[in-house]
mmCIF file of C-alpha atoms in Angstrom:
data_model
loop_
_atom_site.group_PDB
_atom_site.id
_atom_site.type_symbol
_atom_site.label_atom_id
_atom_site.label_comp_id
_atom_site.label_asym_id
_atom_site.label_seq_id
_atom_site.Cartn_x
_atom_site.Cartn_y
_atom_site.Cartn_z
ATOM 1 C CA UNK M 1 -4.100 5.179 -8.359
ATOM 2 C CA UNK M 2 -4.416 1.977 -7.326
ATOM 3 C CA UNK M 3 -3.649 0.409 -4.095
ATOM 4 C CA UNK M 4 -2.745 -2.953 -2.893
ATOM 5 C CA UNK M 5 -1.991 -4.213 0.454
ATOM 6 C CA UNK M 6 0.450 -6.872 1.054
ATOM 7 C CA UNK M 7 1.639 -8.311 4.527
ATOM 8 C CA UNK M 8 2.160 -10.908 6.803
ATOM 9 C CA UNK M 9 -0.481 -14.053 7.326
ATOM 10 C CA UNK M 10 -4.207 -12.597 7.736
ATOM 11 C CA UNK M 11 -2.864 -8.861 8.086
ATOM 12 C CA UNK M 12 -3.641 -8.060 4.252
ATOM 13 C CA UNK M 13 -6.828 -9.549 4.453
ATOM 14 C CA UNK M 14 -7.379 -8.306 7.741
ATOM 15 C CA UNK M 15 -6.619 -4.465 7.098
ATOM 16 C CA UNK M 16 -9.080 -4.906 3.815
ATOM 17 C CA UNK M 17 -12.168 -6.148 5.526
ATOM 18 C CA UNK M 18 -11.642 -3.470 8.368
ATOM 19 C CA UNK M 19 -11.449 -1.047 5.656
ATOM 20 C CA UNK M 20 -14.421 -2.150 4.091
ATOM 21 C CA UNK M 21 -16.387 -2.192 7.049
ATOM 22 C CA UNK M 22 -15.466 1.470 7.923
ATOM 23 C CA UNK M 23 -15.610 3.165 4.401
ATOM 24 C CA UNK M 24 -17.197 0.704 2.093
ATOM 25 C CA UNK M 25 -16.063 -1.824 -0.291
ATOM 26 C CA UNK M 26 -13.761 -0.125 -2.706
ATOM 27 C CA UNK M 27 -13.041 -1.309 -6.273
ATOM 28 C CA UNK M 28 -9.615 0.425 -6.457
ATOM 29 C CA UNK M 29 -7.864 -1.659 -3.500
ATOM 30 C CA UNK M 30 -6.443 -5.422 -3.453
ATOM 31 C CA UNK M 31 -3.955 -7.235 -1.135
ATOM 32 C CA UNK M 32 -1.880 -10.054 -1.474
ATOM 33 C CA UNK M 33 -0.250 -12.173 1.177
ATOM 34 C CA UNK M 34 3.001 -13.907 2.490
ATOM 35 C CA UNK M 35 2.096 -16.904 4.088
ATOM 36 C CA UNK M 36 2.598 -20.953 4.477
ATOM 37 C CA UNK M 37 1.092 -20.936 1.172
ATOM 38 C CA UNK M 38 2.412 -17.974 -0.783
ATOM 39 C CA UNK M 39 6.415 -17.759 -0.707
ATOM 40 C CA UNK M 40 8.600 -14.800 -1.332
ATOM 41 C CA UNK M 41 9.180 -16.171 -4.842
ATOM 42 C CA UNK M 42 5.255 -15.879 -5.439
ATOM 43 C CA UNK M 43 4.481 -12.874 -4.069
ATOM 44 C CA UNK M 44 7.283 -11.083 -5.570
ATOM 45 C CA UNK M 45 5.554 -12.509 -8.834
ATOM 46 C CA UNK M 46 2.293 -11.137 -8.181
ATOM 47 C CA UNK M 47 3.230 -7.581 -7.001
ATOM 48 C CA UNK M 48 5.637 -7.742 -10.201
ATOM 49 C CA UNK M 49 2.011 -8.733 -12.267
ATOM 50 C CA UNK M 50 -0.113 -5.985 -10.381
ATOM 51 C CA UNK M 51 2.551 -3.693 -10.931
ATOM 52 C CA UNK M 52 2.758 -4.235 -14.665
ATOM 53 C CA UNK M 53 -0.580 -3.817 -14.779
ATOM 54 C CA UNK M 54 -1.229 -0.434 -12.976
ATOM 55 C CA UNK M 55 1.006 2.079 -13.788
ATOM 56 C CA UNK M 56 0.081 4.068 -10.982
ATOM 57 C CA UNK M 57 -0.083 2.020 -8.023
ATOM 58 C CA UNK M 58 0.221 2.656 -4.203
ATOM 59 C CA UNK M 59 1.835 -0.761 -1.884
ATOM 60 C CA UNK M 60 0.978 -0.529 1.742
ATOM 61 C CA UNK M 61 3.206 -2.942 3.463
ATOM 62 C CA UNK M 62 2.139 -4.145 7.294
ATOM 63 C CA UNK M 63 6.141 -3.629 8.255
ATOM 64 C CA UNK M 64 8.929 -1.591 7.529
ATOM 65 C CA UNK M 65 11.589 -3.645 6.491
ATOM 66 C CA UNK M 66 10.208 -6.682 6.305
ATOM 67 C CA UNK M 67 9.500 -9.263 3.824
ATOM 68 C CA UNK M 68 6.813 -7.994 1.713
ATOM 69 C CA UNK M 69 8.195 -4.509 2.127
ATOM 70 C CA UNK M 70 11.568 -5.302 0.962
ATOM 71 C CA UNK M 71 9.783 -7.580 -2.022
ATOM 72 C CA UNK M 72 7.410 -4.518 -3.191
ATOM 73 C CA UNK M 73 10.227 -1.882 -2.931
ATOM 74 C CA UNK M 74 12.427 -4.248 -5.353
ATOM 75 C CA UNK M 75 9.815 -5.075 -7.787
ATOM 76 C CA UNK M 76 8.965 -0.579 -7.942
ATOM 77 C CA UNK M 77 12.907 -0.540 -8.112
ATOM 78 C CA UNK M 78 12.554 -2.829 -11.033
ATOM 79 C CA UNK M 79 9.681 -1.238 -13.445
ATOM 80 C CA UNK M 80 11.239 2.267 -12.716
ATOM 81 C CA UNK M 81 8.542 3.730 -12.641
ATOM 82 C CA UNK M 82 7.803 7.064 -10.642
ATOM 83 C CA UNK M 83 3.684 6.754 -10.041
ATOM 84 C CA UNK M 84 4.512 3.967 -8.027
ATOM 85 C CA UNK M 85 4.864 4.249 -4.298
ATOM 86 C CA UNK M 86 5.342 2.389 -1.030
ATOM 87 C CA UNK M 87 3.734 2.792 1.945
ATOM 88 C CA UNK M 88 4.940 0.775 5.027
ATOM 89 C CA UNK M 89 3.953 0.432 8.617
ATOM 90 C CA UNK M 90 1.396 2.657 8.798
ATOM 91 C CA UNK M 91 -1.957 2.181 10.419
ATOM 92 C CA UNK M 92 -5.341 1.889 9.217
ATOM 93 C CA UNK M 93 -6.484 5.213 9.686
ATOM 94 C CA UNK M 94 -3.372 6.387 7.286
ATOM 95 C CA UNK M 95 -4.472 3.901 4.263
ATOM 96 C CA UNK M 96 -8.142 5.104 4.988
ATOM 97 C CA UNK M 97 -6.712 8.769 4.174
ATOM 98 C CA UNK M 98 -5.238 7.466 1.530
ATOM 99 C CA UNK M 99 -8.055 5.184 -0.285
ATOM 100 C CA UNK M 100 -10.627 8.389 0.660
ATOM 101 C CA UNK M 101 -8.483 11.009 -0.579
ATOM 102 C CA UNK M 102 -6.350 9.309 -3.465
ATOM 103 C CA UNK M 103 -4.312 11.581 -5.832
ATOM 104 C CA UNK M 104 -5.613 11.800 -9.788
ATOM 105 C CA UNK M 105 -3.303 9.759 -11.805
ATOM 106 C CA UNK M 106 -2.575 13.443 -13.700
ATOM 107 C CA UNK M 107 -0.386 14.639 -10.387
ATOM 108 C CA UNK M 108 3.677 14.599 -10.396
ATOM 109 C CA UNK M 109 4.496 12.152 -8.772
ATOM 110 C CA UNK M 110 6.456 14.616 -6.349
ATOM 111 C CA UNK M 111 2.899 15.721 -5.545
ATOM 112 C CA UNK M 112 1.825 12.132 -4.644
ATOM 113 C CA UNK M 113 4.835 11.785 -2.326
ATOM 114 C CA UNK M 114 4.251 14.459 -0.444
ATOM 115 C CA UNK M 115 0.517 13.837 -0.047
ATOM 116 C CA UNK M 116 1.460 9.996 0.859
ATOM 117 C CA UNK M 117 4.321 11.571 3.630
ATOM 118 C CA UNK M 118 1.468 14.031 5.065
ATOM 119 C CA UNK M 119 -0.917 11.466 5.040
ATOM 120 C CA UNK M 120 1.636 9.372 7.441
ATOM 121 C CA UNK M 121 2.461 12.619 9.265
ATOM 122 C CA UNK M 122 -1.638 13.035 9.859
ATOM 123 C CA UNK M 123 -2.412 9.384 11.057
ATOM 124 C CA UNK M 124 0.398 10.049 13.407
ATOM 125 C CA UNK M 125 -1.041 12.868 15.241
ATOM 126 C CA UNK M 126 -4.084 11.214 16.283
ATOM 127 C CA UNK M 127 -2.072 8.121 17.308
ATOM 128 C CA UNK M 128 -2.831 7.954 21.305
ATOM 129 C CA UNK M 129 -1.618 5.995 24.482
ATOM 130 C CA UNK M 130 -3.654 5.648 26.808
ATOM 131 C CA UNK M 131 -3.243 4.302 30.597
ATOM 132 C CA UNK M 132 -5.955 3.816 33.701
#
C-alpha cells in the first residue's frame, strides 16, 4: 500500500517531515496540499493521478469533513476501487502505525479496514489531557 497525505496549508508537509524525523524517510508515503496555490480543482486532479496510479493506496486527510477529505473520498468513490482507503483526522501517532505496520497488498480489503479502524482505535487510547 501506498500512502499519501493531503491537508490543509503546511499540515501535509508538516505531518511528513515529523514522520520522517521519528521513523525515517519512507519511500512508500507522499502528500499533496490545498493551499493559495493548489485549488480544489487541482488537487482533486492529483489525488485522481496518484490514485490511478496505485491501486492500493491509503489517503490520510488532516480533517474529517473537510476539503481534501471530501475531495479524496470522491475521487476513491470514483475509481471504485476497494484497496483504496481513507483515513481522516487522525493523529500522527495513528499514520505512524500505519506507515510501520502497513497491510501486504495480498489482504481483503475487509482485512485492511479493520486494521486501518484498530489502528484509529489504538492511537486513541494513548491520546492524553493533561492539566497542572
Amino acid at each position: 500500500y501506498k500512502i499519501l497525505i493531503v491537508g490543509h496549508g503546511g499540515f501535509p508537509n508538516g505531518i511528513h517531515e515529523a514522520l520522517n524525523l521519528i521513523i525515517g524517510e519512507q519511500e512508500k508515503v507522499s502528500h499533496k496540499v490545498l493551499n493559495e496555490e493548489v485549488d480544489h480543482d487541482q488537487l482533486q486532479e492529483d489525488i485522481e493521478k496518484y490514485l490511478d496510479k496505485n491501486e492500493h493506496a491509503i489517503i490520510f486527510a488532516d480533517l474529517t469533513g473537510g476539503a481534501p477529505h471530501k475531495i479524496s473520498v470522491r475521487a476513491i468513490h470514483g475509481t471504485k476501487k476497494k484497496t483504496q482507503f481513507v483515513v481522516s483526522g487522525a493523529p500522527l501517532s495513528a499514520l505512524m502505525q500505519i506507515v510501520l505496520m502497513t497491510p501486504d497488498v495480498s489482504a481483503k480489503p475487509e482485512e485492511v479496514k479493520k486494521f486501518l479502524e484498530d489502528s484509529l482505535k489504538d492511537a486513541m487510547n494513548f491520546a492524553k489531557v493533561m492539566s497542572v
